[in-house]
Amino acid sequence: MGAWLCRVEGVNFNTTVFDTNDLSTVRGASLGLLHLDRAVTAALPEAQGVFSGASQCAVVVDREGDEATVARELRETINAVLTDRTPVWMGMDKKAETAPPFPALTTVIDVVPLENRDKETVATALDLAEARNRTRQFRQWTLDPLEVSTDGKDVGAFEHGRPGTVEVPLPEGKGRPRVLTGDEDDTLTDPENEKATTKRLSFAVAAKRAYGRTARQDFYLDELGADGRALLGTGKDRLGFVDSLEDMPHADWTKSPLKAMPQSVRNKIAVVYADGNGFGRIREQVGVEAFSTELAALRKTLLKTIITWFVGHARGAQYHDLFLLKHKRNGHDRSGLRLETLMWGGDELLFAMPAWLALPFAAGLHAATKDWAIGGQPLSHAVGITVAHHKTPIRQLTRLAHEAADGAKAAGLKDHTTVTVDVFESLAPPDAENGLDRARDRLFGAPDPSTGEAAVGEMERACLLAMPGDALATFISGLASEKQKDEDAALPRSQMYAALRAARAETPCLADDAAAAAVRDALDTYAGRMGKGALDDVFPARLRPPSVAERPLGLDLALVTELWDYIHPGGLDIPPMTVTENRECGPGQRAQVNGRGLISVANGIRG
């Protein structure tokens, strides 16, 4: 009897995860991928686990037969579980617990023989199995062909692609839950008068949405155990999460201190994507099983830090409205944290949140992970943040954040955590191949039409825009302090824009010497006129975004103006996440959180 390594991976995320802009649907698909190992375990209970990640897993099984026969048998056995719609239907019909939407996902399954089970042999087999997975991905359907059904009377809601064969009660106007109020700000429709109406969804969307609506709370409890229950609470005191991207930035902006929030920030959300630098290489050195086990423990600590930060402020007195959305639905008070975990585990993390939390979150993300190491090898991430209007499709936001992180890695910035932020003030961020690079032409100038060459290449752009994670908190603090100064002491924003206009009058590329000279002249002139000294007095180094490469003055100033509204917005000094004790909650204990987002453990009920 021979040993075989079987690798299973979920693929084609654009068509299976980010095919709608409904958070519950996206969440259901993402959690289904996270639980892919459960399907493999159910199909092969005798298998020995090698590793499991956000959308992939590998096991070792013993089987008789040649490679083709064993591969076919294992693929058929696993697919029998993955494609079984019975548990999904039973969950949607409320006859059983909601099941992961495996039939709505696309997976690839490949098998490699093992001569022995030592670390080097397994690592080599994993590489081969992954290569076969990639090949298979391009040889099979991106989506299964549409089935013929007489129930498909209309196109499915949300995705507007596949036939709607499943009737689901949805709030009336779901997908457009906002109306304009007198102050021209978006607000939620009146939930007290909200009516449910039956709409048709495709089976895939219905399955993912049903799982996403029920499994979200379980995700945090599964990952955090007693700490999750202690932090989020139970019963009437339990904190949930917002249900849609459109709800995420909503607040009552007539309340103090929220009314100081800049208009440009109020309707924006941020997608934060973090991709591990060289995790595959470290995994090979340490061993797959050891690496996966240690990384899971580190991820758990990170998730606890994130939830502690959100819950701490949500239950606090000062900024709870910025972390928590409160509204009524069906006659009941509902509370939802303004956070969505869209991808978890493995090398990649993906979150959505209001734009005003993105930079404090990123600074805390670095603080929480800066000491990570496995097998003596330090771990770091490339972080891409996309800020855009809340109506921007989540697929689009995710792709842009992914491109930003990939750009930093391609530019060789893999030794330390970097953060790259792209802000889109318009309603329509780029949605085409290389769209992010073209959007950055506003900073670097368009390519020469005669040659097609840009003044600054794509990799150099990535280097110039990336910020080192270890300097982000200091920059945020410095710029926040500057914004608190009165107009006589601080550099007015109007003068920043005037200097940039002077630079653009000389050159379309803010990264060249002509732009730097124009900015220097403009700010020197302003400083002299106002009796404030010179450039370094009105625009000192502490106000300039940190950089991994020497960044020209014009580009520094442009980045400050882009990030200005999202740091200390309207005087709201939101502290970054703070890493505190990592103490487990025991039976009968409850986590206490204060207004600064710090956690402690106490017996009994919080007073």
PDB file of C-alpha atoms in Angstrom, residues 257-258 312-324 572-574 595-596:
ATOM      1  CA  PRO A 257     -18.085  65.066  17.838  1.00  0.00           C
ATOM      2  CA  LEU A 258     -18.989  63.203  14.626  1.00  0.00           C
ATOM      3  CA  GLY A 312     -13.090  48.381  23.233  1.00  0.00           C
ATOM      4  CA  HIS A 313     -14.106  51.499  21.349  1.00  0.00           C
ATOM      5  CA  ALA A 314     -17.593  50.205  20.532  1.00  0.00           C
ATOM      6  CA  ARG A 315     -18.294  49.797  24.250  1.00  0.00           C
ATOM      7  CA  GLY A 316     -16.419  52.978  25.159  1.00  0.00           C
ATOM      8  CA  ALA A 317     -17.832  56.456  25.588  1.00  0.00           C
ATOM      9  CA  GLN A 318     -15.794  58.612  23.236  1.00  0.00           C
ATOM     10  CA  TYR A 319     -15.755  57.099  19.753  1.00  0.00           C
ATOM     11  CA  HIS A 320     -18.254  54.241  19.926  1.00  0.00           C
ATOM     12  CA  ASP A 321     -20.195  55.630  16.944  1.00  0.00           C
ATOM     13  CA  LEU A 322     -17.104  55.338  14.764  1.00  0.00           C
ATOM     14  CA  PHE A 323     -16.710  51.639  15.548  1.00  0.00           C
ATOM     15  CA  LEU A 324     -20.345  50.602  16.020  1.00  0.00           C
ATOM     16  CA  LEU A 572     -11.163  62.723  15.933  1.00  0.00           C
ATOM     17  CA  ASP A 573      -7.917  61.299  17.289  1.00  0.00           C
ATOM     18  CA  ILE A 574      -8.525  57.567  16.871  1.00  0.00           C
ATOM     19  CA  GLY A 595     -12.450  53.236  25.986  1.00  0.00           C
ATOM     20  CA  ARG A 596      -8.877  52.823  24.770  1.00  0.00           C
TER      21      ARG A 596
END
